[in-house]
Amino acid sequence: MTRMPTPIPLEAIVSVTNRCDARCEMCNIWQLDRQELLGPEDYRRALPNSLQNVNLTGGEALLRPDIVEVAHAIYEASGCARIIIATNGFRTERTLATLGQIRAHVPEVGVAVSIDGNAATHDRMRGVPKAYERAIETLKSLHAIGIRDVRIGFTATPENVAELVQVYELAQSLGVEFAATIAQNSKVYYSTDVNRSIPPTMVERHFGALIDKRLASPSPKNWLRAYFDDGVIHFAKTGERKTQCDAASGFFYLAPSGDVYPCLTVPTALGNIREQSFDEIWNSERARNIREQVSSCRKCWMVCTSRTQIKRQPFAVASWIAREQATAVAARAMRAIGLLASEPR
């Protein structure tokens, strides 16, 4: 039997530390031992140069003392991939100073600041007083230091999903992008199994409202994210993904320990870059077996394991966008006709 060629990794989440100054309800990374077993030269040696997008995270990645050197090493090793650094935005001055240093080596670095609802909701979910106030201050300051690729990241749970559209509108008012995902359980990343599923009716109501907002905007990026958001609804209702999972194919997760995982939720490591080169890990028999197993996985619907597959289906995505926008326009027209018909003559 002819063996399929090994896929090329294009996307990665790289967690560089377990240090964290948040106390999040939906994540227990802050309770783990600080783990920074890889130095800048380990990243420079180990990462593949085929990557297009790298999400640099933790814990709180910007708390790592050598994060400037680490970001530089990852940028060079990956082939100058687009680097997005996830942050809680708690320490505005330190965040801005560190990002300013990183920009000297990674000119187009992007930043995702977590906002999970209004001030009361966000502070409760992040477990830190004035977390919202500090995060908003950081968001407003990023453009001032020349960072243009800025977004709000929203993690939806049953407790805050009703505030999804409110935070999207906040992002619009601040002139930043908006990305939303569902809180997941994971042994290898979030270190928790207590996150509860959001009832499908709530997912459909609030993510459906978000989709309507996105499709009505002039931004093609919003239209593409609407397609992903529709996948959130589809998964909640059916337990099925809109596309095949890309774990261990176009995507991998690198933990602070050096372990390479297929994704954030599958707890089986392909190997460790402190013991083998990335190429040896990625092309191993073990990786091939895991790749085959996870290709039919239906455990989640997240951007990291769907983005490359979405990119491979441009006609399907474009058709969905055109159809949904036409439906929305028709619905607005019918409402307008109904209003006109009800006006007194």
mmCIF file of C-alpha atoms in Angstrom:
data_model
loop_
_atom_site.group_PDB
_atom_site.id
_atom_site.type_symbol
_atom_site.label_atom_id
_atom_site.label_comp_id
_atom_site.label_asym_id
_atom_site.label_seq_id
_atom_site.Cartn_x
_atom_site.Cartn_y
_atom_site.Cartn_z
ATOM 1 C CA MET A 1 0.000 0.000 0.000
ATOM 2 C CA THR A 2 1.326 3.443 -0.947
ATOM 3 C CA ARG A 3 1.926 5.578 2.086
ATOM 4 C CA MET A 4 0.460 9.082 2.006
ATOM 5 C CA PRO A 5 3.061 11.865 2.053
ATOM 6 C CA THR A 6 3.682 13.520 5.407
ATOM 7 C CA PRO A 7 1.706 16.784 5.643
ATOM 8 C CA ILE A 8 3.506 20.070 6.178
ATOM 9 C CA PRO A 9 2.729 21.907 9.455
ATOM 10 C CA LEU A 10 1.471 25.436 8.818
ATOM 11 C CA GLU A 11 -0.036 26.420 12.175
ATOM 12 C CA ALA A 12 1.128 26.033 15.764
ATOM 13 C CA ILE A 13 0.311 27.052 19.293
ATOM 14 C CA VAL A 14 3.518 27.367 21.291
ATOM 15 C CA SER A 15 3.152 27.660 25.053
ATOM 16 C CA VAL A 16 6.378 29.054 26.485
ATOM 17 C CA THR A 17 5.566 29.108 30.215
ATOM 18 C CA ASN A 18 3.068 28.089 32.868
ATOM 19 C CA ARG A 19 3.637 31.348 34.772
ATOM 20 C CA CYS A 20 0.343 33.193 35.089
ATOM 21 C CA ASP A 21 -1.009 36.045 37.168
ATOM 22 C CA ALA A 22 -4.667 35.227 36.425
ATOM 23 C CA ARG A 23 -6.872 32.854 38.402
ATOM 24 C CA CYS A 24 -9.259 31.816 35.657
ATOM 25 C CA GLU A 25 -12.384 29.762 36.270
ATOM 26 C CA MET A 26 -12.047 27.813 33.011
ATOM 27 C CA CYS A 27 -8.306 27.084 33.157
ATOM 28 C CA ASN A 28 -5.907 25.751 35.781
ATOM 29 C CA ILE A 29 -2.567 26.592 34.158
ATOM 30 C CA TRP A 30 -1.932 29.061 36.980
ATOM 31 C CA GLN A 31 -1.898 26.131 39.438
ATOM 32 C CA LEU A 32 0.820 24.200 37.574
ATOM 33 C CA ASP A 33 4.518 24.264 38.321
ATOM 34 C CA ARG A 34 6.358 26.940 36.358
ATOM 35 C CA GLN A 35 7.818 25.089 33.418
ATOM 36 C CA GLU A 36 10.311 26.678 31.046
ATOM 37 C CA LEU A 37 12.477 23.766 29.974
ATOM 38 C CA LEU A 38 13.174 25.213 26.525
ATOM 39 C CA GLY A 39 15.507 28.161 25.985
ATOM 40 C CA PRO A 40 15.600 30.454 22.949
ATOM 41 C CA GLU A 41 18.153 28.234 21.193
ATOM 42 C CA ASP A 42 15.931 25.171 21.677
ATOM 43 C CA TYR A 43 13.124 26.929 19.812
ATOM 44 C CA ARG A 44 15.515 28.189 17.151
ATOM 45 C CA ARG A 45 16.836 24.672 16.594
ATOM 46 C CA ALA A 46 13.612 22.745 16.839
ATOM 47 C CA LEU A 47 10.754 24.544 15.100
ATOM 48 C CA PRO A 48 9.961 23.846 11.416
ATOM 49 C CA ASN A 49 10.406 26.727 8.956
ATOM 50 C CA SER A 50 7.120 25.976 7.181
ATOM 51 C CA LEU A 51 4.872 27.737 9.690
ATOM 52 C CA GLN A 52 2.551 30.543 8.588
ATOM 53 C CA ASN A 53 0.888 31.347 11.920
ATOM 54 C CA VAL A 54 2.162 30.870 15.471
ATOM 55 C CA ASN A 55 0.076 31.651 18.535
ATOM 56 C CA LEU A 56 2.541 32.377 21.347
ATOM 57 C CA THR A 57 0.899 31.739 24.693
ATOM 58 C CA GLY A 58 1.251 30.455 28.270
ATOM 59 C CA GLY A 59 0.211 30.850 31.045
ATOM 60 C CA GLU A 60 0.980 34.501 30.530
ATOM 61 C CA ALA A 61 3.748 34.469 27.930
ATOM 62 C CA LEU A 62 4.841 38.055 28.647
ATOM 63 C CA LEU A 63 5.801 37.093 32.223
ATOM 64 C CA ARG A 64 8.655 34.952 30.964
ATOM 65 C CA PRO A 65 11.886 36.912 31.635
ATOM 66 C CA ASP A 66 13.482 36.035 28.285
ATOM 67 C CA ILE A 67 10.309 36.331 26.199
ATOM 68 C CA VAL A 68 11.928 38.857 23.818
ATOM 69 C CA GLU A 69 14.662 36.366 22.918
ATOM 70 C CA VAL A 70 12.170 33.496 22.758
ATOM 71 C CA ALA A 71 9.827 35.384 20.405
ATOM 72 C CA HIS A 72 12.776 36.338 18.177
ATOM 73 C CA ALA A 73 13.971 32.719 18.037
ATOM 74 C CA ILE A 74 10.489 31.399 17.202
ATOM 75 C CA TYR A 75 10.028 34.040 14.505
ATOM 76 C CA GLU A 76 13.304 33.171 12.792
ATOM 77 C CA ALA A 77 12.967 29.398 13.169
ATOM 78 C CA SER A 78 9.419 29.363 11.790
ATOM 79 C CA GLY A 79 10.382 31.127 8.567
ATOM 80 C CA CYS A 80 9.117 34.530 9.718
ATOM 81 C CA ALA A 81 5.619 33.309 10.507
ATOM 82 C CA ARG A 82 2.870 35.656 11.650
ATOM 83 C CA ILE A 83 3.259 35.730 15.438
ATOM 84 C CA ILE A 84 0.244 36.439 17.669
ATOM 85 C CA ILE A 85 0.940 36.818 21.390
ATOM 86 C CA ALA A 86 -1.970 36.053 23.716
ATOM 87 C CA THR A 87 -2.114 38.115 26.917
ATOM 88 C CA ASN A 88 -4.500 38.919 29.733
ATOM 89 C CA GLY A 89 -3.369 42.553 29.547
ATOM 90 C CA PHE A 90 -3.156 42.924 33.334
ATOM 91 C CA ARG A 91 0.210 44.726 33.399
ATOM 92 C CA THR A 92 -0.115 47.505 30.863
ATOM 93 C CA GLU A 93 3.252 49.232 31.292
ATOM 94 C CA ARG A 94 5.213 45.982 31.309
ATOM 95 C CA THR A 95 3.200 44.638 28.373
ATOM 96 C CA LEU A 96 3.842 47.716 26.236
ATOM 97 C CA ALA A 97 7.553 47.845 27.103
ATOM 98 C CA THR A 98 8.038 44.143 26.337
ATOM 99 C CA LEU A 99 6.088 44.281 23.088
ATOM 100 C CA GLY A 100 8.120 47.304 22.028
ATOM 101 C CA GLN A 101 11.274 45.218 22.423
ATOM 102 C CA ILE A 102 9.742 42.255 20.602
ATOM 103 C CA ARG A 103 8.758 44.492 17.668
ATOM 104 C CA ALA A 104 12.432 45.234 17.072
ATOM 105 C CA HIS A 105 12.801 41.574 16.029
ATOM 106 C CA VAL A 106 9.231 40.687 14.980
ATOM 107 C CA PRO A 107 7.993 43.789 13.110
ATOM 108 C CA GLU A 108 4.418 42.653 12.489
ATOM 109 C CA VAL A 109 3.735 40.974 15.821
ATOM 110 C CA GLY A 110 0.050 40.734 16.708
ATOM 111 C CA VAL A 111 -1.596 40.770 20.130
ATOM 112 C CA ALA A 112 -4.760 39.087 21.415
ATOM 113 C CA VAL A 113 -6.121 40.476 24.692
ATOM 114 C CA SER A 114 -8.665 38.390 26.590
ATOM 115 C CA ILE A 115 -12.022 39.996 27.392
ATOM 116 C CA ASP A 116 -14.795 37.671 28.563
ATOM 117 C CA GLY A 117 -17.732 39.977 29.206
ATOM 118 C CA ASN A 118 -18.526 43.191 30.996
ATOM 119 C CA ALA A 119 -16.311 44.368 33.857
ATOM 120 C CA ALA A 120 -18.033 42.323 36.573
ATOM 121 C CA THR A 121 -18.172 39.150 34.489
ATOM 122 C CA HIS A 122 -14.603 39.428 33.255
ATOM 123 C CA ASP A 123 -13.165 40.125 36.723
ATOM 124 C CA ARG A 124 -15.050 37.147 38.155
ATOM 125 C CA MET A 125 -13.988 34.760 35.374
ATOM 126 C CA ARG A 126 -10.340 35.876 35.495
ATOM 127 C CA GLY A 127 -10.287 35.895 39.310
ATOM 128 C CA VAL A 128 -8.471 39.234 39.571
ATOM 129 C CA PRO A 129 -9.920 42.614 40.700
ATOM 130 C CA LYS A 130 -9.849 45.317 38.003
ATOM 131 C CA ALA A 131 -8.784 42.752 35.379
ATOM 132 C CA TYR A 132 -11.224 44.297 32.885
ATOM 133 C CA GLU A 133 -10.058 47.847 33.547
ATOM 134 C CA ARG A 134 -6.416 46.872 33.036
ATOM 135 C CA ALA A 135 -7.118 44.850 29.890
ATOM 136 C CA ILE A 136 -9.040 47.745 28.318
ATOM 137 C CA GLU A 137 -6.171 50.112 29.128
ATOM 138 C CA THR A 138 -3.757 47.735 27.399
ATOM 139 C CA LEU A 139 -6.007 47.413 24.350
ATOM 140 C CA LYS A 140 -6.289 51.176 23.974
ATOM 141 C CA SER A 141 -2.517 51.605 24.283
ATOM 142 C CA LEU A 142 -1.367 49.009 21.722
ATOM 143 C CA HIS A 143 -2.038 51.159 18.658
ATOM 144 C CA ALA A 144 -0.093 53.984 20.270
ATOM 145 C CA ILE A 145 3.121 51.919 20.152
ATOM 146 C CA GLY A 146 2.537 50.959 16.525
ATOM 147 C CA ILE A 147 0.932 47.522 16.853
ATOM 148 C CA ARG A 148 -1.841 47.264 14.289
ATOM 149 C CA ASP A 149 -2.727 43.562 14.500
ATOM 150 C CA VAL A 150 -4.826 43.668 17.672
ATOM 151 C CA ARG A 151 -7.822 41.606 18.679
ATOM 152 C CA ILE A 152 -10.038 40.730 21.592
ATOM 153 C CA GLY A 153 -10.214 37.043 22.426
ATOM 154 C CA PHE A 154 -13.466 35.875 24.039
ATOM 155 C CA THR A 155 -13.776 32.468 25.740
ATOM 156 C CA ALA A 156 -17.426 31.456 25.937
ATOM 157 C CA THR A 157 -18.926 29.494 28.822
ATOM 158 C CA PRO A 158 -22.548 29.052 29.986
ATOM 159 C CA GLU A 159 -21.957 31.961 32.392
ATOM 160 C CA ASN A 160 -20.892 34.599 29.826
ATOM 161 C CA VAL A 161 -22.104 33.542 26.364
ATOM 162 C CA ALA A 162 -25.008 36.024 26.615
ATOM 163 C CA GLU A 163 -22.386 38.822 26.570
ATOM 164 C CA LEU A 164 -20.744 37.606 23.342
ATOM 165 C CA VAL A 165 -22.250 40.249 21.043
ATOM 166 C CA GLN A 166 -21.650 42.973 23.624
ATOM 167 C CA VAL A 167 -17.902 42.232 23.571
ATOM 168 C CA TYR A 168 -17.914 42.043 19.761
ATOM 169 C CA GLU A 169 -19.423 45.542 19.706
ATOM 170 C CA LEU A 170 -16.745 46.669 22.173
ATOM 171 C CA ALA A 171 -14.087 45.408 19.758
ATOM 172 C CA GLN A 172 -15.754 47.316 16.922
ATOM 173 C CA SER A 173 -15.806 50.519 18.980
ATOM 174 C CA LEU A 174 -12.083 50.147 19.777
ATOM 175 C CA GLY A 175 -11.170 49.411 16.153
ATOM 176 C CA VAL A 176 -9.773 45.939 16.922
ATOM 177 C CA GLU A 177 -10.651 42.480 15.663
ATOM 178 C CA PHE A 178 -12.683 39.907 17.561
ATOM 179 C CA ALA A 179 -12.307 36.151 17.899
ATOM 180 C CA ALA A 180 -14.440 33.831 20.001
ATOM 181 C CA THR A 181 -14.066 30.242 21.071
ATOM 182 C CA ILE A 182 -15.737 27.829 23.485
ATOM 183 C CA ALA A 183 -14.003 26.888 26.764
ATOM 184 C CA GLN A 184 -12.578 23.371 26.458
ATOM 185 C CA ASN A 185 -11.446 20.645 28.827
ATOM 186 C CA SER A 186 -7.871 19.472 28.395
ATOM 187 C CA LYS A 187 -5.263 17.571 30.352
ATOM 188 C CA VAL A 188 -2.335 18.839 28.283
ATOM 189 C CA TYR A 189 -3.143 22.541 28.101
ATOM 190 C CA TYR A 190 -5.969 23.966 30.237
ATOM 191 C CA SER A 191 -5.369 21.273 32.898
ATOM 192 C CA THR A 192 -9.061 21.026 33.765
ATOM 193 C CA ASP A 193 -12.086 18.834 33.142
ATOM 194 C CA VAL A 194 -14.722 20.990 34.866
ATOM 195 C CA ASN A 195 -15.820 23.199 31.959
ATOM 196 C CA ARG A 196 -19.486 22.602 31.171
ATOM 197 C CA SER A 197 -20.929 22.513 27.671
ATOM 198 C CA ILE A 198 -23.072 25.467 26.656
ATOM 199 C CA PRO A 199 -26.622 24.320 25.805
ATOM 200 C CA PRO A 200 -26.984 24.194 21.988
ATOM 201 C CA THR A 201 -29.960 26.576 22.079
ATOM 202 C CA MET A 202 -27.815 29.214 23.814
ATOM 203 C CA VAL A 203 -24.943 28.662 21.377
ATOM 204 C CA GLU A 204 -27.295 29.051 18.415
ATOM 205 C CA ARG A 205 -28.938 32.186 19.830
ATOM 206 C CA HIS A 206 -25.798 34.110 20.727
ATOM 207 C CA PHE A 207 -23.367 32.894 18.068
ATOM 208 C CA GLY A 208 -26.177 33.318 15.528
ATOM 209 C CA ALA A 209 -26.523 36.961 16.584
ATOM 210 C CA LEU A 210 -22.749 37.357 16.248
ATOM 211 C CA ILE A 211 -22.850 35.871 12.743
ATOM 212 C CA ASP A 212 -25.545 38.373 11.728
ATOM 213 C CA LYS A 213 -23.350 41.229 12.948
ATOM 214 C CA ARG A 214 -20.278 39.896 11.174
ATOM 215 C CA LEU A 215 -22.012 39.329 7.837
ATOM 216 C CA ALA A 216 -23.453 42.857 7.924
ATOM 217 C CA SER A 217 -19.988 44.369 8.360
ATOM 218 C CA PRO A 218 -17.826 45.476 5.397
ATOM 219 C CA SER A 219 -14.896 43.314 6.530
ATOM 220 C CA PRO A 220 -14.101 40.088 4.632
ATOM 221 C CA LYS A 221 -12.246 38.906 7.761
ATOM 222 C CA ASN A 222 -15.517 39.173 9.655
ATOM 223 C CA TRP A 223 -17.251 37.138 6.955
ATOM 224 C CA LEU A 224 -14.644 34.383 7.260
ATOM 225 C CA ARG A 225 -14.959 34.387 11.038
ATOM 226 C CA ALA A 226 -18.742 34.134 10.618
ATOM 227 C CA TYR A 227 -18.135 30.865 8.778
ATOM 228 C CA PHE A 228 -16.076 29.611 11.707
ATOM 229 C CA ASP A 229 -18.778 30.797 14.150
ATOM 230 C CA ASP A 230 -21.349 28.841 12.155
ATOM 231 C CA GLY A 231 -19.136 25.819 12.771
ATOM 232 C CA VAL A 232 -19.430 26.490 16.522
ATOM 233 C CA ILE A 233 -23.222 26.253 16.212
ATOM 234 C CA HIS A 234 -23.032 23.191 13.959
ATOM 235 C CA PHE A 235 -20.756 21.390 16.422
ATOM 236 C CA ALA A 236 -22.925 22.283 19.427
ATOM 237 C CA LYS A 237 -26.050 20.936 17.701
ATOM 238 C CA THR A 238 -24.621 17.842 16.009
ATOM 239 C CA GLY A 239 -21.300 16.973 17.634
ATOM 240 C CA GLU A 240 -19.790 17.047 14.146
ATOM 241 C CA ARG A 241 -17.126 19.322 12.683
ATOM 242 C CA LYS A 242 -17.717 21.277 9.474
ATOM 243 C CA THR A 243 -14.259 20.248 8.269
ATOM 244 C CA GLN A 244 -11.842 17.429 8.979
ATOM 245 C CA CYS A 245 -9.611 17.958 12.013
ATOM 246 C CA ASP A 246 -6.128 19.210 11.104
ATOM 247 C CA ALA A 247 -4.385 18.079 14.298
ATOM 248 C CA ALA A 248 -0.940 16.564 13.693
ATOM 249 C CA SER A 249 -1.281 17.460 10.014
ATOM 250 C CA GLY A 250 -1.401 21.194 9.416
ATOM 251 C CA PHE A 251 -1.257 22.009 13.136
ATOM 252 C CA PHE A 252 0.566 21.050 16.338
ATOM 253 C CA TYR A 253 0.803 22.215 19.950
ATOM 254 C CA LEU A 254 4.214 22.608 21.597
ATOM 255 C CA ALA A 255 4.133 22.538 25.415
ATOM 256 C CA PRO A 256 6.663 24.269 27.697
ATOM 257 C CA SER A 257 8.081 20.791 28.467
ATOM 258 C CA GLY A 258 9.079 20.303 24.820
ATOM 259 C CA ASP A 259 6.341 17.752 24.165
ATOM 260 C CA VAL A 260 4.723 18.025 20.729
ATOM 261 C CA TYR A 261 0.999 17.235 20.804
ATOM 262 C CA PRO A 262 -1.474 16.894 17.927
ATOM 263 C CA CYS A 263 -3.614 19.658 19.452
ATOM 264 C CA LEU A 264 -4.679 21.181 22.765
ATOM 265 C CA THR A 265 -7.054 18.374 23.753
ATOM 266 C CA VAL A 266 -5.501 15.049 22.638
ATOM 267 C CA PRO A 267 -3.178 13.977 25.500
ATOM 268 C CA THR A 268 -0.864 11.750 23.414
ATOM 269 C CA ALA A 269 2.499 13.307 22.562
ATOM 270 C CA LEU A 270 4.155 12.698 19.224
ATOM 271 C CA GLY A 271 7.566 13.184 20.848
ATOM 272 C CA ASN A 272 9.742 15.703 22.671
ATOM 273 C CA ILE A 273 12.025 18.195 20.921
ATOM 274 C CA ARG A 274 14.588 17.921 23.731
ATOM 275 C CA GLU A 275 15.104 14.302 22.702
ATOM 276 C CA GLN A 276 14.549 14.357 18.923
ATOM 277 C CA SER A 277 14.522 16.870 16.097
ATOM 278 C CA PHE A 278 11.140 18.126 14.981
ATOM 279 C CA ASP A 279 11.559 16.361 11.626
ATOM 280 C CA GLU A 280 12.253 13.053 13.367
ATOM 281 C CA ILE A 281 9.130 13.507 15.499
ATOM 282 C CA TRP A 282 6.873 14.670 12.660
ATOM 283 C CA ASN A 283 7.930 11.913 10.253
ATOM 284 C CA SER A 284 7.985 9.078 12.790
ATOM 285 C CA GLU A 285 5.805 5.982 12.693
ATOM 286 C CA ARG A 286 4.293 7.104 15.986
ATOM 287 C CA ALA A 287 3.278 10.437 14.457
ATOM 288 C CA ARG A 288 1.775 8.690 11.444
ATOM 289 C CA ASN A 289 -0.313 6.425 13.664
ATOM 290 C CA ILE A 290 -1.522 9.339 15.824
ATOM 291 C CA ARG A 291 -2.243 11.401 12.699
ATOM 292 C CA GLU A 292 -4.446 8.626 11.358
ATOM 293 C CA GLN A 293 -6.302 8.326 14.669
ATOM 294 C CA VAL A 294 -7.008 12.032 15.104
ATOM 295 C CA SER A 295 -8.056 12.608 11.481
ATOM 296 C CA SER A 296 -11.536 11.409 12.432
ATOM 297 C CA CYS A 297 -11.591 13.111 15.859
ATOM 298 C CA ARG A 298 -14.806 14.955 16.726
ATOM 299 C CA LYS A 299 -13.887 16.244 20.201
ATOM 300 C CA CYS A 300 -13.958 19.965 19.447
ATOM 301 C CA TRP A 301 -14.235 22.783 16.912
ATOM 302 C CA MET A 302 -11.447 25.308 17.390
ATOM 303 C CA VAL A 303 -9.669 27.748 15.081
ATOM 304 C CA CYS A 304 -6.304 26.052 15.517
ATOM 305 C CA THR A 305 -7.436 22.725 14.042
ATOM 306 C CA SER A 306 -9.820 24.128 11.434
ATOM 307 C CA ARG A 307 -8.180 27.214 9.883
ATOM 308 C CA THR A 308 -5.973 25.402 7.366
ATOM 309 C CA GLN A 309 -8.846 23.150 6.288
ATOM 310 C CA ILE A 310 -11.100 26.205 5.861
ATOM 311 C CA LYS A 311 -8.432 27.810 3.663
ATOM 312 C CA ARG A 312 -8.426 24.696 1.474
ATOM 313 C CA GLN A 313 -12.161 25.099 0.752
ATOM 314 C CA PRO A 314 -12.430 28.652 -0.650
ATOM 315 C CA PHE A 315 -15.377 27.931 -2.941
ATOM 316 C CA ALA A 316 -17.426 26.258 -0.205
ATOM 317 C CA VAL A 317 -16.705 29.125 2.193
ATOM 318 C CA ALA A 318 -17.460 31.798 -0.415
ATOM 319 C CA SER A 319 -20.731 30.064 -1.331
ATOM 320 C CA TRP A 320 -21.776 29.926 2.320
ATOM 321 C CA ILE A 321 -20.980 33.621 2.816
ATOM 322 C CA ALA A 322 -22.885 34.660 -0.327
ATOM 323 C CA ARG A 323 -25.890 32.533 0.598
ATOM 324 C CA GLU A 324 -26.032 33.735 4.202
ATOM 325 C CA GLN A 325 -25.605 37.385 3.251
ATOM 326 C CA ALA A 326 -28.374 37.101 0.647
ATOM 327 C CA THR A 327 -30.645 35.478 3.227
ATOM 328 C CA ALA A 328 -29.887 38.248 5.737
ATOM 329 C CA VAL A 329 -30.592 40.979 3.159
ATOM 330 C CA ALA A 330 -33.874 39.314 2.235
ATOM 331 C CA ALA A 331 -34.870 39.047 5.903
ATOM 332 C CA ARG A 332 -34.126 42.746 6.478
ATOM 333 C CA ALA A 333 -36.143 43.646 3.378
ATOM 334 C CA MET A 334 -39.110 41.603 4.585
ATOM 335 C CA ARG A 335 -38.956 43.305 7.985
ATOM 336 C CA ALA A 336 -38.858 46.707 6.293
ATOM 337 C CA ILE A 337 -41.866 45.805 4.129
ATOM 338 C CA GLY A 338 -43.711 44.652 7.232
ATOM 339 C CA LEU A 339 -42.988 47.922 8.990
ATOM 340 C CA LEU A 340 -44.159 49.930 5.996
ATOM 341 C CA ALA A 341 -47.340 47.911 5.726
ATOM 342 C CA SER A 342 -48.124 48.525 9.390
ATOM 343 C CA GLU A 343 -47.723 52.324 9.179
ATOM 344 C CA PRO A 344 -50.967 54.328 9.324
ATOM 345 C CA ARG A 345 -52.016 55.854 6.008
#
